Amino acid sequence: MNKKVTSVNYSIFGPYGNIDSSPDNISKAFSRFVEYGFMPNTFAVFKVEPEKNTIRQDMRLQLINKEEHCSIAVLPDRVNIETDHFIETEKVYRYFDNLVSLFDLAINRIALTETLVVEGLSSKELEQLGNKMAYPANYENEDNLFEFATYRVTRKRMDVLNEDINICRSVRAVPSSNVAGTLKWLEVHTDINTLGELKDNRFTATQCRNFFENAIESNDVVIDYLEGVIND
Amino acid sequence: MISNSYNTYNSLGDLPKLLFKEYEDSNSQSQIYDYSFSRPLKNGFRSKNTVQNDDRIIFDDKNTVDWDAAKKDIFASLSWSKLQVGERVEAEDIIEDLFVSATPSGAMEKIYEVALNNSGNALLLCTLLHALSHFEYEKIYPKGPMFAMAMFSSNDSRVVSYAMKAFSNWNAKDSLKYANNFAPKQDWAIKEWNRIVSYIKENGD
């Protein structure tokens, strides 16, 4: 079994609409992040304004580290650190800490999302996994199943923050077209976040680090489950 | 017209000094700026709706710009010996055609992407900075000055030189906003950069 992380997003949420891609913001951010190997960039965000019947294009600030396959995007409602692998939590903390002090960011929500593809399964593993997946019912004349997904949201206490968090996991599976009850591959998407209904500006960069460390640890349960299924 | 003396400044080792030859001579400053627009706009190299020898149709409309081919052409054109202050480089023609075939902002997006993906290629970076420095500031804004500012962080003095030259050639007060928080670090560059900034503050558009 080959587990391949294809994307990881470390996000903080808050009112960041005022941090645009002005020359001042770009040069300020670059001066802080050049030591970490980032280059400055801008990207377009389109905002639909139905009441005015217009679509507005906003240019937003981005920092890109090509070597680390990592980018930092400042969106109107969040800052994303986007990578294709898990990076050291200490680094994530340093990046957020720099942004918080640079732009005086308030943080009202934290999230970690990850997409993991499980591939390279042997035919036996495929069959074992396929047998454990809850296949959806077939509807009349719709029995040629070629993709299905499960989606679940749980809520649990995160001690380091002393509050509840949501854990959303969706598993998308592609069955084999050749052998019934076996899978070609599956994709596990995880979204761990603090509760969206709490809007106060209440987190520090240090709490973000604690959240990410804890979230990454808890993320292993899916892998443990999958491996357990295969090793049964 | 460019004074003949410019064509003689081609030693890369002299670049830091040579930049400021341009800068010190205010007449030359404007001459260089004009120079980039003094030639015929198209050289037939890669124009819109052009049928190439191999029957490829490139840049037939704004949505079908052949970026990969343009990138290859830029790489094929790279040469230290052709990169001389005051001299037009082939990349400039390619970029100019991209500005027409796509849009200046769309083209700058791609050019900057090429630079980011090849940040260790000093020749490419110098060539792009050199070429972009000859365009109107409004045309290459905002990626152009952002690119030049980012290149201040380069460890290669040639790249830093061409980045400073770009600011000098644009001679735009607005461009200095990019340098408010980030400037070259090397001793030789700081001195020259300060001179450029003073000049732009006093004489820039």
Tab-separated table of C-alpha atoms in Angstrom:
chain	number	residue	atom	x	y	z
A	1	MET	CA	0.000	0.000	0.000
A	2	ASN	CA	1.379	3.351	-0.997
A	3	LYS	CA	0.028	6.366	0.876
A	4	LYS	CA	0.598	9.611	-0.946
A	5	VAL	CA	-0.304	12.977	0.522
A	6	THR	CA	-1.295	15.171	-2.411
A	7	SER	CA	-2.245	18.387	-0.653
A	8	VAL	CA	-2.096	19.909	2.807
A	9	ASN	CA	-3.593	23.267	3.743
A	10	TYR	CA	-2.832	24.980	7.007
A	11	SER	CA	-5.371	27.775	7.346
A	12	ILE	CA	-6.228	30.578	9.690
A	13	PHE	CA	-9.422	32.583	9.283
A	14	GLY	CA	-10.226	36.205	9.992
A	15	PRO	CA	-10.995	39.558	8.390
A	16	TYR	CA	-8.053	39.892	6.016
A	17	GLY	CA	-9.732	41.782	3.173
A	18	ASN	CA	-7.601	44.834	3.813
A	19	ILE	CA	-4.322	42.982	3.202
A	20	ASP	CA	-4.192	43.542	-0.514
A	21	SER	CA	-1.325	43.162	-2.947
A	22	SER	CA	-0.137	46.744	-2.636
A	23	PRO	CA	3.575	47.304	-3.260
A	24	ASP	CA	4.004	48.113	0.407
A	25	ASN	CA	2.406	44.857	1.556
A	26	ILE	CA	4.323	42.819	-1.011
A	27	SER	CA	7.683	44.253	-0.091
A	28	LYS	CA	6.923	44.007	3.636
A	29	ALA	CA	5.954	40.353	3.331
A	30	PHE	CA	8.880	39.545	1.068
A	31	SER	CA	11.385	41.172	3.413
A	32	ARG	CA	10.097	38.906	6.190
A	33	PHE	CA	9.892	35.681	4.156
A	34	VAL	CA	12.925	35.905	1.898
A	35	GLU	CA	15.002	34.156	4.576
A	36	TYR	CA	12.693	31.135	4.301
A	37	GLY	CA	13.170	30.967	0.534
A	38	PHE	CA	9.866	32.556	-0.521
A	39	MET	CA	9.365	34.781	-3.530
A	40	PRO	CA	6.593	37.361	-3.810
A	41	ASN	CA	3.634	36.883	-6.113
A	42	THR	CA	0.089	38.052	-6.675
A	43	PHE	CA	-2.971	36.150	-7.803
A	44	ALA	CA	-6.476	37.117	-8.859
A	45	VAL	CA	-9.582	36.487	-6.802
A	46	PHE	CA	-12.941	37.076	-8.417
A	47	LYS	CA	-15.727	38.476	-6.308
A	48	VAL	CA	-19.264	38.214	-7.649
A	49	GLU	CA	-21.492	41.089	-6.607
A	50	PRO	CA	-25.008	40.009	-7.642
A	51	GLU	CA	-26.674	43.169	-6.387
A	52	LYS	CA	-24.500	45.257	-8.698
A	53	ASN	CA	-24.448	42.626	-11.443
A	54	THR	CA	-20.677	42.818	-11.552
A	55	ILE	CA	-17.697	40.594	-11.088
A	56	ARG	CA	-14.786	42.288	-9.408
A	57	GLN	CA	-11.229	41.084	-9.657
A	58	ASP	CA	-9.053	41.562	-6.589
A	59	MET	CA	-5.347	40.915	-6.659
A	60	ARG	CA	-4.156	39.174	-3.536
A	61	LEU	CA	-0.769	38.670	-1.963
A	62	GLN	CA	1.011	35.343	-2.298
A	63	LEU	CA	4.420	34.021	-1.332
A	64	ILE	CA	5.869	31.064	-3.156
A	65	ASN	CA	8.624	28.675	-2.191
A	66	LYS	CA	9.248	26.516	-5.240
A	67	GLU	CA	11.834	24.314	-3.579
A	68	GLU	CA	9.558	23.405	-0.712
A	69	HIS	CA	6.457	23.176	-2.934
A	70	CYS	CA	4.829	25.593	-0.567
A	71	SER	CA	2.839	28.770	-1.014
A	72	ILE	CA	1.248	31.238	1.350
A	73	ALA	CA	-1.905	32.863	0.017
A	74	VAL	CA	-3.601	35.778	1.752
A	75	LEU	CA	-7.294	35.602	0.862
A	76	PRO	CA	-9.971	38.026	2.063
A	77	ASP	CA	-11.193	35.632	4.756
A	78	ARG	CA	-8.229	33.371	5.400
A	79	VAL	CA	-4.532	32.737	5.015
A	80	ASN	CA	-3.602	29.384	3.525
A	81	ILE	CA	-0.249	27.710	3.709
A	82	GLU	CA	-0.547	25.210	0.887
A	83	THR	CA	1.840	22.321	0.298
A	84	ASP	CA	1.827	18.851	-1.170
A	85	HIS	CA	3.278	17.311	1.982
A	86	PHE	CA	3.317	17.844	5.723
A	87	ILE	CA	5.920	20.381	6.750
A	88	GLU	CA	7.369	20.790	10.217
A	89	THR	CA	4.768	22.352	12.494
A	90	GLU	CA	7.464	24.645	13.841
A	91	LYS	CA	7.863	26.111	10.360
A	92	VAL	CA	4.133	26.564	9.976
A	93	TYR	CA	4.144	28.352	13.322
A	94	ARG	CA	6.978	30.646	12.240
A	95	TYR	CA	5.191	31.537	9.006
A	96	PHE	CA	1.933	32.350	10.759
A	97	ASP	CA	3.711	34.131	13.595
A	98	ASN	CA	5.478	36.363	11.072
A	99	LEU	CA	2.242	37.148	9.253
A	100	VAL	CA	0.385	37.858	12.487
A	101	SER	CA	3.015	40.322	13.670
A	102	LEU	CA	3.492	41.848	10.204
A	103	PHE	CA	-0.160	42.541	9.444
A	104	ASP	CA	-1.575	42.459	12.976
A	105	LEU	CA	-3.804	39.522	12.070
A	106	ALA	CA	-6.671	38.472	14.299
A	107	ILE	CA	-7.447	34.742	14.125
A	108	ASN	CA	-10.953	33.477	14.751
A	109	ARG	CA	-10.715	30.006	13.277
A	110	ILE	CA	-8.052	27.415	12.427
A	111	ALA	CA	-8.245	24.514	9.988
A	112	LEU	CA	-6.094	21.750	8.629
A	113	THR	CA	-7.127	19.991	5.444
A	114	GLU	CA	-5.341	17.131	3.834
A	115	THR	CA	-5.879	14.931	0.821
A	116	LEU	CA	-4.326	11.497	0.835
A	117	VAL	CA	-4.408	9.030	-2.013
A	118	VAL	CA	-4.004	5.353	-1.278
A	119	GLU	CA	-2.690	3.565	-4.304
A	120	GLY	CA	-0.341	0.812	-5.323
A	121	LEU	CA	-2.463	-1.786	-3.542
A	122	SER	CA	-1.915	-5.418	-4.246
A	123	SER	CA	-4.893	-7.344	-5.564
A	124	LYS	CA	-5.339	-8.901	-2.130
A	125	GLU	CA	-5.237	-5.505	-0.400
A	126	LEU	CA	-7.678	-4.118	-2.947
A	127	GLU	CA	-10.055	-6.934	-2.230
A	128	GLN	CA	-9.694	-6.542	1.545
A	129	LEU	CA	-10.310	-2.823	1.364
A	130	GLY	CA	-13.134	-3.286	-1.104
A	131	ASN	CA	-14.833	-5.728	1.221
A	132	LYS	CA	-14.706	-3.236	4.100
A	133	MET	CA	-16.021	-0.253	2.191
A	134	ALA	CA	-19.733	0.341	2.533
A	135	TYR	CA	-20.884	0.280	-1.045
A	136	PRO	CA	-23.999	2.381	-1.722
A	137	ALA	CA	-27.210	0.752	-2.852
A	138	ASN	CA	-27.702	0.258	-6.549
A	139	TYR	CA	-30.690	1.939	-8.093
A	140	GLU	CA	-32.674	0.474	-10.918
A	141	ASN	CA	-30.788	0.696	-14.181
A	142	GLU	CA	-27.949	2.482	-12.383
A	143	ASP	CA	-25.810	-0.427	-11.357
A	144	ASN	CA	-22.637	0.506	-13.207
A	145	LEU	CA	-20.940	2.001	-10.152
A	146	PHE	CA	-17.645	3.653	-10.938
A	147	GLU	CA	-17.182	6.039	-8.024
A	148	PHE	CA	-18.637	6.490	-4.550
A	149	ALA	CA	-17.870	8.338	-1.344
A	150	THR	CA	-18.555	8.334	2.331
A	151	TYR	CA	-18.670	11.530	4.363
A	152	ARG	CA	-18.739	11.899	8.107
A	153	VAL	CA	-18.357	14.758	10.534
A	154	THR	CA	-17.551	14.195	14.169
A	155	ARG	CA	-17.045	16.623	17.000
A	156	LYS	CA	-14.487	16.103	19.702
A	157	ARG	CA	-12.732	17.986	22.444
A	158	MET	CA	-9.283	19.331	21.668
A	159	ASP	CA	-7.591	19.708	25.006
A	160	VAL	CA	-4.839	22.027	23.831
A	161	LEU	CA	-7.467	24.596	22.848
A	162	ASN	CA	-9.935	23.616	25.535
A	163	GLU	CA	-12.780	23.586	23.053
A	164	ASP	CA	-14.580	21.360	20.580
A	165	ILE	CA	-13.405	20.883	17.029
A	166	ASN	CA	-14.995	19.325	13.943
A	167	ILE	CA	-13.357	16.465	12.125
A	168	CYS	CA	-14.714	15.865	8.638
A	169	ARG	CA	-13.520	12.879	6.675
A	170	SER	CA	-14.633	11.901	3.251
A	171	VAL	CA	-13.443	8.793	1.517
A	172	ARG	CA	-13.832	8.661	-2.235
A	173	ALA	CA	-13.382	5.259	-3.780
A	174	VAL	CA	-13.108	4.080	-7.323
A	175	PRO	CA	-14.119	0.438	-7.675
A	176	SER	CA	-12.350	-1.834	-10.061
A	177	SER	CA	-14.288	-2.355	-13.252
A	178	ASN	CA	-12.821	-5.835	-13.586
A	179	VAL	CA	-13.385	-7.539	-10.273
A	180	ALA	CA	-16.518	-6.942	-8.224
A	181	GLY	CA	-15.847	-5.897	-4.609
A	182	THR	CA	-12.341	-4.577	-5.252
A	183	LEU	CA	-11.060	-1.029	-5.503
A	184	LYS	CA	-8.726	0.690	-7.934
A	185	TRP	CA	-7.729	3.383	-5.475
A	186	LEU	CA	-9.182	5.591	-2.820
A	187	GLU	CA	-8.776	9.157	-1.710
A	188	VAL	CA	-9.177	10.300	1.880
A	189	HIS	CA	-9.958	13.955	2.421
A	190	THR	CA	-9.688	15.267	5.969
A	191	ASP	CA	-10.820	18.659	7.231
A	192	ILE	CA	-10.135	19.355	10.900
A	193	ASN	CA	-11.263	22.769	12.081
A	194	THR	CA	-12.349	24.834	15.034
A	195	LEU	CA	-16.032	25.644	15.101
A	196	GLY	CA	-17.170	28.103	12.463
A	197	GLU	CA	-19.930	29.563	14.586
A	198	LEU	CA	-17.393	31.046	17.015
A	199	LYS	CA	-16.311	34.298	15.416
A	200	ASP	CA	-14.293	35.997	18.139
A	201	ASN	CA	-10.695	36.824	17.443
A	202	ARG	CA	-9.364	34.433	19.971
A	203	PHE	CA	-6.356	32.473	18.754
A	204	THR	CA	-2.648	33.224	18.892
A	205	ALA	CA	0.018	31.828	16.578
A	206	THR	CA	1.127	29.553	19.407
A	207	GLN	CA	-2.380	28.118	19.709
A	208	CYS	CA	-2.343	27.524	15.955
A	209	ARG	CA	0.836	25.499	16.371
A	210	ASN	CA	-0.769	23.439	19.134
A	211	PHE	CA	-3.841	22.893	16.975
A	212	PHE	CA	-1.860	21.731	13.954
A	213	GLU	CA	0.320	19.382	16.003
A	214	ASN	CA	-2.740	17.839	17.561
A	215	ALA	CA	-4.701	17.674	14.311
A	216	ILE	CA	-1.863	15.949	12.473
A	217	GLU	CA	-1.565	13.345	15.222
A	218	SER	CA	-5.278	12.622	15.156
A	219	ASN	CA	-5.134	12.316	11.404
A	220	ASP	CA	-3.201	9.095	11.683
A	221	VAL	CA	-6.304	7.239	12.820
A	222	VAL	CA	-7.541	6.896	9.247
A	223	ILE	CA	-4.282	5.409	8.112
A	224	ASP	CA	-4.235	3.124	11.128
A	225	TYR	CA	-7.733	2.010	10.247
A	226	LEU	CA	-6.915	1.368	6.604
A	227	GLU	CA	-3.760	-0.522	7.460
A	228	GLY	CA	-5.633	-2.453	10.099
A	229	VAL	CA	-8.218	-3.459	7.545
A	230	ILE	CA	-5.556	-4.619	5.156
A	231	ASN	CA	-3.611	-6.512	7.790
A	232	ASP	CA	-6.686	-8.283	9.185
B	1	MET	CA	19.551	57.026	-30.931
B	2	ILE	CA	21.778	55.248	-28.502
B	3	SER	CA	25.199	56.695	-28.195
B	4	ASN	CA	27.859	54.376	-29.501
B	5	SER	CA	29.529	54.315	-26.143
B	6	TYR	CA	26.757	52.128	-24.780
B	7	ASN	CA	27.576	49.341	-27.107
B	8	THR	CA	30.993	49.080	-25.652
B	9	TYR	CA	29.748	48.391	-22.121
B	10	ASN	CA	29.498	44.682	-22.350
B	11	SER	CA	31.801	43.358	-19.727
B	12	LEU	CA	29.723	41.601	-17.110
B	13	GLY	CA	32.358	42.193	-14.518
B	14	ASP	CA	31.824	45.907	-14.947
B	15	LEU	CA	28.077	45.771	-14.648
B	16	PRO	CA	27.690	47.368	-11.253
B	17	LYS	CA	29.724	50.338	-12.414
B	18	LEU	CA	28.290	50.391	-15.860
B	19	LEU	CA	24.725	50.648	-14.669
B	20	PHE	CA	25.441	53.940	-13.230
B	21	LYS	CA	27.006	55.216	-16.336
B	22	GLU	CA	23.492	55.071	-17.676
B	23	TYR	CA	22.117	56.536	-14.555
B	24	GLU	CA	24.567	59.381	-14.232
B	25	ASP	CA	23.887	60.640	-17.695
B	26	SER	CA	20.351	61.915	-17.628
B	27	ASN	CA	20.250	62.274	-21.403
B	28	SER	CA	21.271	58.698	-21.824
B	29	GLN	CA	18.594	57.680	-19.401
B	30	SER	CA	15.874	58.978	-21.650
B	31	GLN	CA	17.614	57.679	-24.719
B	32	ILE	CA	17.601	54.177	-23.384
B	33	TYR	CA	13.963	54.428	-22.561
B	34	ASP	CA	13.139	55.631	-26.038
B	35	TYR	CA	15.350	53.049	-27.582
B	36	SER	CA	13.118	50.175	-26.646
B	37	PHE	CA	10.334	51.621	-28.718
B	38	SER	CA	12.307	53.025	-31.562
B	39	ARG	CA	12.440	49.878	-33.662
B	40	PRO	CA	9.585	48.490	-35.742
B	41	LEU	CA	7.170	46.723	-33.423
B	42	LYS	CA	7.159	43.457	-35.295
B	43	ASN	CA	10.104	41.624	-36.711
B	44	GLY	CA	8.039	38.821	-38.107
B	45	PHE	CA	9.489	36.506	-35.533
B	46	ARG	CA	6.316	35.437	-33.811
B	47	SER	CA	3.434	37.644	-34.620
B	48	LYS	CA	-0.259	37.099	-34.232
B	49	ASN	CA	-1.764	34.728	-36.784
B	50	THR	CA	1.651	33.954	-38.142
B	51	VAL	CA	2.051	30.701	-40.019
B	52	GLN	CA	5.460	29.315	-39.208
B	53	ASN	CA	7.574	27.281	-41.588
B	54	ASP	CA	6.332	24.054	-40.081
B	55	ASP	CA	2.736	25.188	-40.587
B	56	ARG	CA	2.101	25.715	-36.927
B	57	ILE	CA	-0.184	28.624	-36.321
B	58	ILE	CA	0.858	30.362	-33.189
B	59	PHE	CA	-0.862	33.111	-31.247
B	60	ASP	CA	-3.949	32.955	-33.446
B	61	ASP	CA	-6.029	34.635	-30.794
B	62	LYS	CA	-5.763	35.792	-27.211
B	63	ASN	CA	-6.796	32.415	-25.865
B	64	THR	CA	-4.405	30.258	-27.799
B	65	VAL	CA	-1.030	31.782	-27.151
B	66	ASP	CA	1.638	29.139	-27.441
B	67	TRP	CA	3.360	29.822	-24.122
B	68	ASP	CA	5.567	26.767	-24.295
B	69	ALA	CA	6.931	27.787	-27.668
B	70	ALA	CA	7.527	31.324	-26.416
B	71	LYS	CA	9.344	29.929	-23.401
B	72	LYS	CA	11.501	27.730	-25.583
B	73	ASP	CA	12.295	30.700	-27.788
B	74	ILE	CA	13.343	32.757	-24.793
B	75	PHE	CA	15.643	29.979	-23.600
B	76	ALA	CA	17.044	29.493	-27.082
B	77	SER	CA	17.852	33.178	-27.288
B	78	LEU	CA	19.871	33.316	-24.068
B	79	SER	CA	23.451	34.365	-24.452
B	80	TRP	CA	25.749	36.298	-22.168
B	81	SER	CA	27.554	37.742	-25.141
B	82	LYS	CA	24.351	39.186	-26.559
B	83	LEU	CA	23.310	40.626	-23.245
B	84	GLN	CA	24.778	44.066	-23.366
B	85	VAL	CA	23.573	47.200	-21.718
B	86	GLY	CA	21.996	49.432	-24.296
B	87	GLU	CA	21.440	46.547	-26.684
B	88	ARG	CA	18.099	45.035	-27.438
B	89	VAL	CA	17.873	41.292	-26.797
B	90	GLU	CA	15.731	38.808	-28.680
B	91	ALA	CA	13.712	38.084	-25.541
B	92	GLU	CA	12.406	41.615	-25.758
B	93	ASP	CA	10.861	40.903	-29.146
B	94	ILE	CA	9.329	37.697	-27.842
B	95	ILE	CA	7.878	39.462	-24.839
B	96	GLU	CA	6.583	42.299	-26.948
B	97	ASP	CA	4.816	39.837	-29.211
B	98	LEU	CA	3.325	38.139	-26.161
B	99	PHE	CA	2.024	41.494	-24.961
B	100	VAL	CA	0.207	41.873	-28.268
B	101	SER	CA	-0.896	38.274	-28.685
B	102	ALA	CA	-2.112	37.881	-25.127
B	103	THR	CA	-2.296	40.826	-22.762
B	104	PRO	CA	0.578	42.534	-20.974
B	105	SER	CA	-0.718	41.307	-17.601
B	106	GLY	CA	-1.262	37.772	-18.894
B	107	ALA	CA	2.165	37.717	-20.479
B	108	MET	CA	3.813	39.120	-17.359
B	109	GLU	CA	2.132	36.387	-15.339
B	110	LYS	CA	3.808	33.742	-17.492
B	111	ILE	CA	7.140	35.505	-17.654
B	112	TYR	CA	7.269	35.791	-13.888
B	113	GLU	CA	6.354	32.126	-13.599
B	114	VAL	CA	9.281	31.233	-15.849
B	115	ALA	CA	11.547	33.346	-13.660
B	116	LEU	CA	10.277	31.701	-10.463
B	117	ASN	CA	10.756	28.244	-11.917
B	118	ASN	CA	14.298	29.073	-12.952
B	119	SER	CA	15.480	31.220	-10.086
B	120	GLY	CA	18.951	29.694	-10.283
B	121	ASN	CA	19.472	30.641	-13.916
B	122	ALA	CA	21.287	33.977	-13.714
B	123	LEU	CA	21.432	34.399	-17.479
B	124	LEU	CA	17.688	33.991	-17.842
B	125	LEU	CA	16.969	36.355	-14.951
B	126	CYS	CA	19.341	39.002	-16.265
B	127	THR	CA	17.890	38.677	-19.763
B	128	LEU	CA	14.314	39.025	-18.557
B	129	LEU	CA	15.158	41.984	-16.335
B	130	HIS	CA	17.088	43.593	-19.158
B	131	ALA	CA	14.243	43.076	-21.611
B	132	LEU	CA	11.524	44.228	-19.209
B	133	SER	CA	13.485	47.323	-18.262
B	134	HIS	CA	12.914	48.612	-21.786
B	135	PHE	CA	9.125	48.500	-21.570
B	136	GLU	CA	6.907	51.228	-20.268
B	137	TYR	CA	6.412	50.913	-16.544
B	138	GLU	CA	2.629	50.833	-16.892
B	139	LYS	CA	2.886	47.873	-19.225
B	140	ILE	CA	4.913	45.648	-16.935
B	141	TYR	CA	3.293	46.798	-13.680
B	142	PRO	CA	2.852	45.180	-11.150
B	143	LYS	CA	4.772	41.973	-11.873
B	144	GLY	CA	7.760	43.805	-13.372
B	145	PRO	CA	8.774	45.894	-10.356
B	146	MET	CA	7.859	43.010	-8.048
B	147	PHE	CA	10.181	40.730	-10.015
B	148	ALA	CA	12.987	43.284	-9.942
B	149	MET	CA	12.550	43.814	-6.202
B	150	ALA	CA	12.615	40.061	-5.590
B	151	MET	CA	15.863	39.823	-7.522
B	152	PHE	CA	17.539	42.138	-5.009
B	153	SER	CA	17.729	39.013	-2.865
B	154	SER	CA	19.843	37.172	-5.422
B	155	ASN	CA	23.324	36.087	-4.446
B	156	ASP	CA	24.462	36.765	-8.002
B	157	SER	CA	25.711	40.334	-8.353
B	158	ARG	CA	24.842	40.332	-12.052
B	159	VAL	CA	21.195	39.664	-11.281
B	160	VAL	CA	21.138	42.372	-8.607
B	161	SER	CA	22.728	44.756	-11.106
B	162	TYR	CA	20.129	44.108	-13.753
B	163	ALA	CA	17.363	44.429	-11.167
B	164	MET	CA	18.646	47.866	-10.188
B	165	LYS	CA	19.037	48.782	-13.834
B	166	ALA	CA	15.400	47.916	-14.410
B	167	PHE	CA	14.286	50.360	-11.725
B	168	SER	CA	16.661	52.924	-13.125
B	169	ASN	CA	15.315	52.550	-16.656
B	170	TRP	CA	11.682	52.651	-15.594
B	171	ASN	CA	12.484	55.813	-13.687
B	172	ALA	CA	9.055	55.673	-12.058
B	173	LYS	CA	8.457	57.116	-8.605
B	174	ASP	CA	5.708	54.560	-8.101
B	175	SER	CA	8.220	51.717	-8.429
B	176	LEU	CA	9.988	52.897	-5.275
B	177	LYS	CA	7.025	51.689	-3.216
B	178	TYR	CA	8.344	48.187	-3.866
B	179	ALA	CA	11.670	49.168	-2.411
B	180	ASN	CA	10.344	50.794	0.751
B	181	ASN	CA	10.825	47.621	2.726
B	182	PHE	CA	13.358	45.711	0.707
B	183	ALA	CA	16.587	46.854	-0.885
B	184	PRO	CA	19.806	45.230	-2.096
B	185	LYS	CA	22.003	43.912	0.678
B	186	GLN	CA	25.491	43.957	-0.803
B	187	ASP	CA	27.663	46.934	0.128
B	188	TRP	CA	28.438	47.886	-3.464
B	189	ALA	CA	24.768	47.632	-4.357
B	190	ILE	CA	23.459	49.650	-1.421
B	191	LYS	CA	25.509	52.651	-2.438
B	192	GLU	CA	24.411	52.499	-6.047
B	193	TRP	CA	20.827	51.732	-5.140
B	194	ASN	CA	20.680	54.810	-2.945
B	195	ARG	CA	21.869	56.870	-5.871
B	196	ILE	CA	19.183	55.423	-8.099
B	197	VAL	CA	16.500	56.083	-5.513
B	198	SER	CA	17.617	59.701	-5.107
B	199	TYR	CA	17.605	60.185	-8.829
B	200	ILE	CA	14.145	58.685	-9.301
B	201	LYS	CA	12.765	60.707	-6.392
B	202	GLU	CA	14.059	63.850	-7.976
B	203	ASN	CA	13.576	63.191	-11.666
B	204	GLY	CA	11.243	60.210	-11.955
B	205	ASP	CA	7.840	60.222	-13.587
